[in-house]
C-alpha cells in the first residue's frame, strides 16, 4: 500500500480554507502544515485541521516539513516567488488560478519549474465539476452531433454596493483586471475542455460598480479550432434567479447539429 501524499498549504484565506478542508477528505493525502502571514488565521487553521502545524514563514515550513506537494492558495502576485521556493527544494506545486499577473511572470514561473524538474499544476477545477464532465461525455459520444456553439451567462450578483467583496475577498476591490483575470478564466478553461483550443478571441469589457478598480462586466467571443463559436457574457453586479447564487450563478448552452444541452 502506497503511503499518503504529504501536503503543505500556503495560504489560509477564504478559498484556501476550502483547500484545507478538502485535502483532509482524501485518504490518499496527509495534510502536514499550513502557512499564512496573518497570525489571526492560526485559530482558523486549528479549527479546520487540528493536527496540521501552523507557520508564518513559507521557507521555514518547506525546509522543516519537506512535503511531497505544496498547494499555493494565495493571490496571483505571490505565485512566482512561492513556486521558485518549491523549485529550489524539488517540491511539486499546485497554484491557484490565474497562474501569474503577467505573461512574462507566467513564463518565468513555468521555466523555473521545468529547470528544476518539478511538477507544476494550475488549480483550474471547473472542468472537473460533474455537470461539465457529463457534458463532455455526451459530446464525446456524439449525442449532440457536431458542436457549433457554446454560450455562458454569468450572474453571481456578489459585486453590489460600496462593500462589494469586502466581507469575503477584499483584495478584489483593488484588482485592476478583475472579471476575466479572476472569474471568467474558469469558464474559458471549461470552454477549452468542451470545445477545444481557442483560435480567435475578441472582447468588450467595462466596469459597472464604480467602487472597484477593474472591470466587472463584459462579453467575450471565441473561435475554436474545431469550428465551434463561443460567447461568454458576464457581470458580477446582477444576480441569477436561482435560490442559491453561490451554487448556481449562470447558464450554459451547448448547441450541436444533433441537439442542445442547457
PDB file of C-alpha atoms in Angstrom:
ATOM      1  CA  UNK A   1       0.000   0.000   0.000  1.00  0.00           C
ATOM      2  CA  UNK A   2       1.333   3.412  -1.003  1.00  0.00           C
ATOM      3  CA  UNK A   3       1.970   5.898   1.826  1.00  0.00           C
ATOM      4  CA  UNK A   4      -0.222   9.030   1.702  1.00  0.00           C
ATOM      5  CA  UNK A   5       0.938  12.046  -0.281  1.00  0.00           C
ATOM      6  CA  UNK A   6       2.280  14.605   2.183  1.00  0.00           C
ATOM      7  CA  UNK A   7       0.687  18.042   1.682  1.00  0.00           C
ATOM      8  CA  UNK A   8       1.556  21.565   2.819  1.00  0.00           C
ATOM      9  CA  UNK A   9      -0.728  24.511   2.066  1.00  0.00           C
ATOM     10  CA  UNK A  10       0.414  28.118   1.711  1.00  0.00           C
ATOM     11  CA  UNK A  11      -2.462  30.477   2.448  1.00  0.00           C
ATOM     12  CA  UNK A  12      -5.371  30.353   4.882  1.00  0.00           C
ATOM     13  CA  UNK A  13      -7.719  32.926   3.355  1.00  0.00           C
ATOM     14  CA  UNK A  14     -11.255  32.477   2.053  1.00  0.00           C
ATOM     15  CA  UNK A  15     -10.644  29.908  -0.692  1.00  0.00           C
ATOM     16  CA  UNK A  16      -7.613  28.337   0.954  1.00  0.00           C
ATOM     17  CA  UNK A  17      -9.943  27.109   3.679  1.00  0.00           C
ATOM     18  CA  UNK A  18     -11.823  25.023   1.129  1.00  0.00           C
ATOM     19  CA  UNK A  19      -8.483  23.525   0.084  1.00  0.00           C
ATOM     20  CA  UNK A  20      -7.521  22.752   3.674  1.00  0.00           C
ATOM     21  CA  UNK A  21     -10.838  21.027   4.294  1.00  0.00           C
ATOM     22  CA  UNK A  22     -10.738  19.103   1.001  1.00  0.00           C
ATOM     23  CA  UNK A  23      -7.245  17.664   1.464  1.00  0.00           C
ATOM     24  CA  UNK A  24      -8.399  16.072   4.702  1.00  0.00           C
ATOM     25  CA  UNK A  25     -11.218  14.248   2.909  1.00  0.00           C
ATOM     26  CA  UNK A  26      -8.746  12.369   0.712  1.00  0.00           C
ATOM     27  CA  UNK A  27      -7.484   9.125   2.252  1.00  0.00           C
ATOM     28  CA  UNK A  28      -4.519   9.255  -0.153  1.00  0.00           C
ATOM     29  CA  UNK A  29      -3.337  12.598   1.288  1.00  0.00           C
ATOM     30  CA  UNK A  30      -1.971  13.755   4.635  1.00  0.00           C
ATOM     31  CA  UNK A  31      -2.125  17.480   5.438  1.00  0.00           C
ATOM     32  CA  UNK A  32       1.008  18.253   7.433  1.00  0.00           C
ATOM     33  CA  UNK A  33       1.130  22.037   7.693  1.00  0.00           C
ATOM     34  CA  UNK A  34      -0.416  25.364   6.690  1.00  0.00           C
ATOM     35  CA  UNK A  35       1.409  28.685   6.309  1.00  0.00           C
ATOM     36  CA  UNK A  36      -0.186  32.132   6.428  1.00  0.00           C
ATOM     37  CA  UNK A  37       1.219  35.588   7.141  1.00  0.00           C
ATOM     38  CA  UNK A  38      -1.719  36.562   9.360  1.00  0.00           C
ATOM     39  CA  UNK A  39      -1.344  35.351  12.974  1.00  0.00           C
ATOM     40  CA  UNK A  40      -5.119  35.536  13.422  1.00  0.00           C
ATOM     41  CA  UNK A  41      -5.569  32.752  10.868  1.00  0.00           C
ATOM     42  CA  UNK A  42      -3.852  30.248  13.143  1.00  0.00           C
ATOM     43  CA  UNK A  43      -7.104  29.812  15.054  1.00  0.00           C
ATOM     44  CA  UNK A  44      -8.940  29.116  11.794  1.00  0.00           C
ATOM     45  CA  UNK A  45      -6.378  26.506  10.787  1.00  0.00           C
ATOM     46  CA  UNK A  46      -6.531  24.883  14.218  1.00  0.00           C
ATOM     47  CA  UNK A  47     -10.278  24.520  13.826  1.00  0.00           C
ATOM     48  CA  UNK A  48     -10.144  23.190  10.253  1.00  0.00           C
ATOM     49  CA  UNK A  49      -7.074  20.972  10.632  1.00  0.00           C
ATOM     50  CA  UNK A  50      -6.248  20.280  14.291  1.00  0.00           C
ATOM     51  CA  UNK A  51      -3.276  18.034  13.512  1.00  0.00           C
ATOM     52  CA  UNK A  52      -1.608  20.364  10.984  1.00  0.00           C
ATOM     53  CA  UNK A  53       1.282  22.579  12.066  1.00  0.00           C
ATOM     54  CA  UNK A  54       0.892  26.333  11.547  1.00  0.00           C
ATOM     55  CA  UNK A  55       3.667  28.529  10.146  1.00  0.00           C
ATOM     56  CA  UNK A  56       4.053  32.186   9.227  1.00  0.00           C
ATOM     57  CA  UNK A  57       7.214  31.632   7.173  1.00  0.00           C
ATOM     58  CA  UNK A  58       6.897  29.561   3.989  1.00  0.00           C
ATOM     59  CA  UNK A  59      10.613  28.820   3.631  1.00  0.00           C
ATOM     60  CA  UNK A  60      10.815  27.513   7.171  1.00  0.00           C
ATOM     61  CA  UNK A  61       7.754  25.323   6.651  1.00  0.00           C
ATOM     62  CA  UNK A  62       9.103  23.805   3.430  1.00  0.00           C
ATOM     63  CA  UNK A  63      12.514  23.162   4.978  1.00  0.00           C
ATOM     64  CA  UNK A  64      11.128  21.552   8.127  1.00  0.00           C
ATOM     65  CA  UNK A  65       8.234  19.592   6.594  1.00  0.00           C
ATOM     66  CA  UNK A  66       9.637  18.768   3.121  1.00  0.00           C
ATOM     67  CA  UNK A  67       6.194  17.829   1.748  1.00  0.00           C
ATOM     68  CA  UNK A  68       5.512  15.899  -1.448  1.00  0.00           C
ATOM     69  CA  UNK A  69       3.155  18.597  -2.763  1.00  0.00           C
ATOM     70  CA  UNK A  70       2.763  22.281  -1.930  1.00  0.00           C
ATOM     71  CA  UNK A  71      -0.699  23.760  -2.506  1.00  0.00           C
ATOM     72  CA  UNK A  72      -0.237  27.501  -3.134  1.00  0.00           C
ATOM     73  CA  UNK A  73      -3.607  29.078  -2.317  1.00  0.00           C
ATOM     74  CA  UNK A  74      -2.572  32.738  -2.388  1.00  0.00           C
ATOM     75  CA  UNK A  75      -3.172  35.752  -4.702  1.00  0.00           C
ATOM     76  CA  UNK A  76      -1.526  35.683  -8.174  1.00  0.00           C
ATOM     77  CA  UNK A  77       1.199  38.233  -7.366  1.00  0.00           C
ATOM     78  CA  UNK A  78       2.762  35.783  -4.896  1.00  0.00           C
ATOM     79  CA  UNK A  79       2.843  32.734  -7.160  1.00  0.00           C
ATOM     80  CA  UNK A  80       6.192  33.283  -8.863  1.00  0.00           C
ATOM     81  CA  UNK A  81       8.109  33.668  -5.604  1.00  0.00           C
ATOM     82  CA  UNK A  82       6.402  30.706  -3.960  1.00  0.00           C
ATOM     83  CA  UNK A  83       6.837  28.396  -6.955  1.00  0.00           C
ATOM     84  CA  UNK A  84      10.522  29.326  -7.013  1.00  0.00           C
ATOM     85  CA  UNK A  85      10.782  28.322  -3.347  1.00  0.00           C
ATOM     86  CA  UNK A  86       9.307  24.945  -4.279  1.00  0.00           C
ATOM     87  CA  UNK A  87      11.548  24.587  -7.332  1.00  0.00           C
ATOM     88  CA  UNK A  88      14.667  25.271  -5.268  1.00  0.00           C
ATOM     89  CA  UNK A  89      13.700  22.384  -2.993  1.00  0.00           C
ATOM     90  CA  UNK A  90      12.475  19.975  -5.683  1.00  0.00           C
ATOM     91  CA  UNK A  91       8.881  20.038  -4.417  1.00  0.00           C
ATOM     92  CA  UNK A  92       5.820  19.603  -6.635  1.00  0.00           C
ATOM     93  CA  UNK A  93       3.477  22.608  -6.578  1.00  0.00           C
ATOM     94  CA  UNK A  94      -0.142  23.449  -7.308  1.00  0.00           C
ATOM     95  CA  UNK A  95      -1.084  27.119  -7.709  1.00  0.00           C
ATOM     96  CA  UNK A  96      -4.442  28.781  -7.766  1.00  0.00           C
ATOM     97  CA  UNK A  97      -5.511  30.471 -10.968  1.00  0.00           C
ATOM     98  CA  UNK A  98      -4.585  32.742 -12.599  1.00  0.00           C
ATOM     99  CA  UNK A  99      -1.038  31.481 -12.886  1.00  0.00           C
ATOM    100  CA  UNK A 100       0.527  34.966 -12.610  1.00  0.00           C
ATOM    101  CA  UNK A 101      -0.384  38.651 -13.052  1.00  0.00           C
ATOM    102  CA  UNK A 102       1.512  38.950 -16.361  1.00  0.00           C
ATOM    103  CA  UNK A 103       2.538  36.718 -19.236  1.00  0.00           C
ATOM    104  CA  UNK A 104       6.226  37.346 -18.522  1.00  0.00           C
ATOM    105  CA  UNK A 105       5.834  36.231 -14.904  1.00  0.00           C
ATOM    106  CA  UNK A 106       3.896  33.155 -16.003  1.00  0.00           C
ATOM    107  CA  UNK A 107       6.677  32.180 -18.420  1.00  0.00           C
ATOM    108  CA  UNK A 108       9.341  32.700 -15.734  1.00  0.00           C
ATOM    109  CA  UNK A 109       7.334  30.626 -13.276  1.00  0.00           C
ATOM    110  CA  UNK A 110       6.920  27.728 -15.727  1.00  0.00           C
ATOM    111  CA  UNK A 111      10.588  27.864 -16.738  1.00  0.00           C
ATOM    112  CA  UNK A 112      11.662  27.689 -13.086  1.00  0.00           C
ATOM    113  CA  UNK A 113       9.563  24.551 -12.630  1.00  0.00           C
ATOM    114  CA  UNK A 114      10.875  22.966 -15.839  1.00  0.00           C
ATOM    115  CA  UNK A 115      14.500  23.673 -14.980  1.00  0.00           C
ATOM    116  CA  UNK A 116      14.034  22.152 -11.528  1.00  0.00           C
ATOM    117  CA  UNK A 117      12.197  19.146 -12.965  1.00  0.00           C
ATOM    118  CA  UNK A 118       9.221  19.556 -10.632  1.00  0.00           C
ATOM    119  CA  UNK A 119       5.545  19.014 -11.385  1.00  0.00           C
ATOM    120  CA  UNK A 120       3.605  22.298 -11.575  1.00  0.00           C
ATOM    121  CA  UNK A 121      -0.180  22.347 -11.893  1.00  0.00           C
ATOM    122  CA  UNK A 122      -2.735  25.163 -12.027  1.00  0.00           C
ATOM    123  CA  UNK A 123      -5.903  24.704  -9.995  1.00  0.00           C
ATOM    124  CA  UNK A 124      -8.474  25.028 -12.787  1.00  0.00           C
ATOM    125  CA  UNK A 125     -11.250  22.988 -11.218  1.00  0.00           C
ATOM    126  CA  UNK A 126     -14.471  23.935 -13.042  1.00  0.00           C
ATOM    127  CA  UNK A 127     -13.887  21.360 -15.786  1.00  0.00           C
ATOM    128  CA  UNK A 128     -13.980  18.631 -13.130  1.00  0.00           C
ATOM    129  CA  UNK A 129     -17.434  19.593 -11.859  1.00  0.00           C
ATOM    130  CA  UNK A 130     -19.826  16.674 -12.552  1.00  0.00           C
ATOM    131  CA  UNK A 131     -22.132  18.581 -14.910  1.00  0.00           C
ATOM    132  CA  UNK A 132     -19.238  19.586 -17.169  1.00  0.00           C
ATOM    133  CA  UNK A 133     -17.855  16.050 -17.022  1.00  0.00           C
ATOM    134  CA  UNK A 134     -21.251  14.753 -18.138  1.00  0.00           C
ATOM    135  CA  UNK A 135     -21.450  17.354 -20.912  1.00  0.00           C
ATOM    136  CA  UNK A 136     -18.004  16.272 -22.101  1.00  0.00           C
ATOM    137  CA  UNK A 137     -19.103  12.630 -22.090  1.00  0.00           C
ATOM    138  CA  UNK A 138     -22.186  13.426 -24.187  1.00  0.00           C
ATOM    139  CA  UNK A 139     -20.118  15.429 -26.648  1.00  0.00           C
ATOM    140  CA  UNK A 140     -17.503  12.687 -26.913  1.00  0.00           C
ATOM    141  CA  UNK A 141     -20.228  10.122 -27.594  1.00  0.00           C
ATOM    142  CA  UNK A 142     -21.686  12.334 -30.327  1.00  0.00           C
ATOM    143  CA  UNK A 143     -25.023  12.845 -28.576  1.00  0.00           C
ATOM    144  CA  UNK A 144     -25.247  16.464 -29.777  1.00  0.00           C
ATOM    145  CA  UNK A 145     -23.716  15.873 -33.181  1.00  0.00           C
ATOM    146  CA  UNK A 146     -21.086  18.316 -34.386  1.00  0.00           C
ATOM    147  CA  UNK A 147     -20.826  21.140 -31.843  1.00  0.00           C
ATOM    148  CA  UNK A 148     -21.288  24.574 -33.390  1.00  0.00           C
ATOM    149  CA  UNK A 149     -21.693  26.913 -30.399  1.00  0.00           C
ATOM    150  CA  UNK A 150     -21.337  27.310 -26.648  1.00  0.00           C
ATOM    151  CA  UNK A 151     -22.548  30.215 -24.520  1.00  0.00           C
ATOM    152  CA  UNK A 152     -22.391  31.175 -20.862  1.00  0.00           C
ATOM    153  CA  UNK A 153     -24.320  33.874 -18.987  1.00  0.00           C
ATOM    154  CA  UNK A 154     -22.661  34.516 -15.615  1.00  0.00           C
ATOM    155  CA  UNK A 155     -24.589  36.461 -12.948  1.00  0.00           C
ATOM    156  CA  UNK A 156     -23.294  35.766  -9.403  1.00  0.00           C
ATOM    157  CA  UNK A 157     -24.629  39.078  -8.044  1.00  0.00           C
ATOM    158  CA  UNK A 158     -21.937  39.372  -5.387  1.00  0.00           C
ATOM    159  CA  UNK A 159     -20.448  42.688  -6.522  1.00  0.00           C
ATOM    160  CA  UNK A 160     -23.081  45.203  -5.470  1.00  0.00           C
ATOM    161  CA  UNK A 161     -22.659  48.420  -3.494  1.00  0.00           C
ATOM    162  CA  UNK A 162     -19.794  50.031  -1.627  1.00  0.00           C
ATOM    163  CA  UNK A 163     -18.956  46.871   0.330  1.00  0.00           C
ATOM    164  CA  UNK A 164     -18.688  44.648  -2.722  1.00  0.00           C
ATOM    165  CA  UNK A 165     -16.368  41.678  -1.982  1.00  0.00           C
ATOM    166  CA  UNK A 166     -15.069  43.166   1.302  1.00  0.00           C
ATOM    167  CA  UNK A 167     -16.566  40.510   3.548  1.00  0.00           C
ATOM    168  CA  UNK A 168     -15.127  37.587   1.594  1.00  0.00           C
ATOM    169  CA  UNK A 169     -12.188  38.579  -0.630  1.00  0.00           C
ATOM    170  CA  UNK A 170     -11.449  42.280  -0.042  1.00  0.00           C
ATOM    171  CA  UNK A 171      -8.470  42.413  -2.416  1.00  0.00           C
ATOM    172  CA  UNK A 172     -10.980  42.039  -5.281  1.00  0.00           C
ATOM    173  CA  UNK A 173     -11.817  45.751  -4.980  1.00  0.00           C
ATOM    174  CA  UNK A 174      -8.281  46.797  -5.892  1.00  0.00           C
ATOM    175  CA  UNK A 175      -7.652  44.408  -8.786  1.00  0.00           C
ATOM    176  CA  UNK A 176      -7.084  46.425 -11.962  1.00  0.00           C
ATOM    177  CA  UNK A 177      -8.037  43.403 -14.077  1.00  0.00           C
ATOM    178  CA  UNK A 178     -10.884  41.544 -12.485  1.00  0.00           C
ATOM    179  CA  UNK A 179     -13.761  39.764 -14.263  1.00  0.00           C
ATOM    180  CA  UNK A 180     -11.711  37.903 -16.864  1.00  0.00           C
ATOM    181  CA  UNK A 181      -8.495  37.574 -14.853  1.00  0.00           C
ATOM    182  CA  UNK A 182     -10.156  36.367 -11.651  1.00  0.00           C
ATOM    183  CA  UNK A 183     -13.504  34.826 -12.631  1.00  0.00           C
ATOM    184  CA  UNK A 184     -14.012  34.092 -16.321  1.00  0.00           C
ATOM    185  CA  UNK A 185     -10.684  32.293 -16.539  1.00  0.00           C
ATOM    186  CA  UNK A 186     -12.526  29.297 -15.037  1.00  0.00           C
ATOM    187  CA  UNK A 187     -15.127  29.380 -17.801  1.00  0.00           C
ATOM    188  CA  UNK A 188     -12.538  29.910 -20.529  1.00  0.00           C
ATOM    189  CA  UNK A 189     -10.755  26.767 -19.367  1.00  0.00           C
ATOM    190  CA  UNK A 190     -14.089  24.928 -19.329  1.00  0.00           C
ATOM    191  CA  UNK A 191     -14.847  26.147 -22.856  1.00  0.00           C
ATOM    192  CA  UNK A 192     -11.474  24.694 -23.921  1.00  0.00           C
ATOM    193  CA  UNK A 193     -12.320  21.405 -22.207  1.00  0.00           C
ATOM    194  CA  UNK A 194     -15.607  21.140 -24.093  1.00  0.00           C
ATOM    195  CA  UNK A 195     -14.778  22.776 -27.431  1.00  0.00           C
ATOM    196  CA  UNK A 196     -11.028  22.502 -27.953  1.00  0.00           C
ATOM    197  CA  UNK A 197      -8.359  25.164 -28.144  1.00  0.00           C
ATOM    198  CA  UNK A 198      -9.123  28.820 -28.847  1.00  0.00           C
ATOM    199  CA  UNK A 199      -8.099  30.091 -32.287  1.00  0.00           C
ATOM    200  CA  UNK A 200      -9.508  33.622 -32.071  1.00  0.00           C
ATOM    201  CA  UNK A 201     -10.893  35.973 -29.432  1.00  0.00           C
ATOM    202  CA  UNK A 202     -12.350  39.455 -29.075  1.00  0.00           C
ATOM    203  CA  UNK A 203     -13.805  41.159 -26.021  1.00  0.00           C
ATOM    204  CA  UNK A 204     -15.682  44.209 -24.772  1.00  0.00           C
ATOM    205  CA  UNK A 205     -15.177  44.870 -21.048  1.00  0.00           C
ATOM    206  CA  UNK A 206     -16.464  47.565 -18.689  1.00  0.00           C
ATOM    207  CA  UNK A 207     -16.947  48.482 -15.039  1.00  0.00           C
ATOM    208  CA  UNK A 208     -20.465  48.699 -13.590  1.00  0.00           C
ATOM    209  CA  UNK A 209     -19.668  49.191  -9.889  1.00  0.00           C
ATOM    210  CA  UNK A 210     -17.595  52.393  -9.532  1.00  0.00           C
ATOM    211  CA  UNK A 211     -16.102  51.417  -6.156  1.00  0.00           C
ATOM    212  CA  UNK A 212     -13.847  48.747  -7.676  1.00  0.00           C
ATOM    213  CA  UNK A 213     -10.718  49.267  -9.763  1.00  0.00           C
ATOM    214  CA  UNK A 214     -11.202  46.693 -12.505  1.00  0.00           C
ATOM    215  CA  UNK A 215     -13.872  45.526 -14.915  1.00  0.00           C
ATOM    216  CA  UNK A 216     -16.829  43.580 -13.541  1.00  0.00           C
ATOM    217  CA  UNK A 217     -18.790  43.098 -16.778  1.00  0.00           C
ATOM    218  CA  UNK A 218     -18.014  42.031 -20.292  1.00  0.00           C
ATOM    219  CA  UNK A 219     -18.689  39.949 -23.360  1.00  0.00           C
ATOM    220  CA  UNK A 220     -16.021  37.724 -24.897  1.00  0.00           C
ATOM    221  CA  UNK A 221     -16.394  35.952 -28.244  1.00  0.00           C
ATOM    222  CA  UNK A 222     -14.299  32.901 -29.095  1.00  0.00           C
ATOM    223  CA  UNK A 223     -13.460  30.863 -32.175  1.00  0.00           C
ATOM    224  CA  UNK A 224     -12.322  27.290 -31.534  1.00  0.00           C
ATOM    225  CA  UNK A 225     -10.025  25.135 -33.625  1.00  0.00           C
ATOM    226  CA  UNK A 226     -12.777  22.533 -34.049  1.00  0.00           C
ATOM    227  CA  UNK A 227     -15.059  25.059 -35.743  1.00  0.00           C
ATOM    228  CA  UNK A 228     -17.327  25.956 -32.820  1.00  0.00           C
ATOM    229  CA  UNK A 229     -18.150  29.505 -31.749  1.00  0.00           C
ATOM    230  CA  UNK A 230     -18.392  30.650 -28.132  1.00  0.00           C
ATOM    231  CA  UNK A 231     -19.821  33.584 -26.176  1.00  0.00           C
ATOM    232  CA  UNK A 232     -19.141  34.447 -22.549  1.00  0.00           C
ATOM    233  CA  UNK A 233     -21.479  37.161 -21.232  1.00  0.00           C
ATOM    234  CA  UNK A 234     -20.900  38.007 -17.596  1.00  0.00           C
ATOM    235  CA  UNK A 235     -21.222  40.584 -14.863  1.00  0.00           C
ATOM    236  CA  UNK A 236     -20.855  40.298 -11.111  1.00  0.00           C
ATOM    237  CA  UNK A 237     -23.403  43.008 -10.360  1.00  0.00           C
ATOM    238  CA  UNK A 238     -26.687  41.286 -11.239  1.00  0.00           C
ATOM    239  CA  UNK A 239     -27.989  38.070  -9.716  1.00  0.00           C
ATOM    240  CA  UNK A 240     -29.048  34.814 -11.313  1.00  0.00           C
ATOM    241  CA  UNK A 241     -32.663  33.888 -10.394  1.00  0.00           C
ATOM    242  CA  UNK A 242     -31.512  30.673  -8.661  1.00  0.00           C
ATOM    243  CA  UNK A 243     -32.344  30.203  -4.980  1.00  0.00           C
ATOM    244  CA  UNK A 244     -28.638  29.993  -4.121  1.00  0.00           C
ATOM    245  CA  UNK A 245     -26.430  32.065  -6.411  1.00  0.00           C
ATOM    246  CA  UNK A 246     -23.285  30.701  -4.748  1.00  0.00           C
ATOM    247  CA  UNK A 247     -24.210  27.308  -6.204  1.00  0.00           C
ATOM    248  CA  UNK A 248     -25.957  28.371  -9.427  1.00  0.00           C
ATOM    249  CA  UNK A 249     -24.598  31.596 -10.849  1.00  0.00           C
ATOM    250  CA  UNK A 250     -25.224  31.220 -14.559  1.00  0.00           C
ATOM    251  CA  UNK A 251     -26.484  29.251 -17.537  1.00  0.00           C
ATOM    252  CA  UNK A 252     -24.548  27.292 -20.153  1.00  0.00           C
ATOM    253  CA  UNK A 253     -25.854  26.293 -23.577  1.00  0.00           C
ATOM    254  CA  UNK A 254     -24.128  23.723 -25.773  1.00  0.00           C
ATOM    255  CA  UNK A 255     -25.591  23.558 -29.271  1.00  0.00           C
ATOM    256  CA  UNK A 256     -24.792  20.949 -31.887  1.00  0.00           C
ATOM    257  CA  UNK A 257     -26.230  19.800 -35.178  1.00  0.00           C
ATOM    258  CA  UNK A 258     -27.999  16.950 -33.365  1.00  0.00           C
ATOM    259  CA  UNK A 259     -29.291  18.642 -30.233  1.00  0.00           C
ATOM    260  CA  UNK A 260     -28.966  21.220 -27.467  1.00  0.00           C
ATOM    261  CA  UNK A 261     -27.780  20.797 -23.883  1.00  0.00           C
ATOM    262  CA  UNK A 262     -28.514  23.524 -21.351  1.00  0.00           C
TER     263      UNK A 262
END
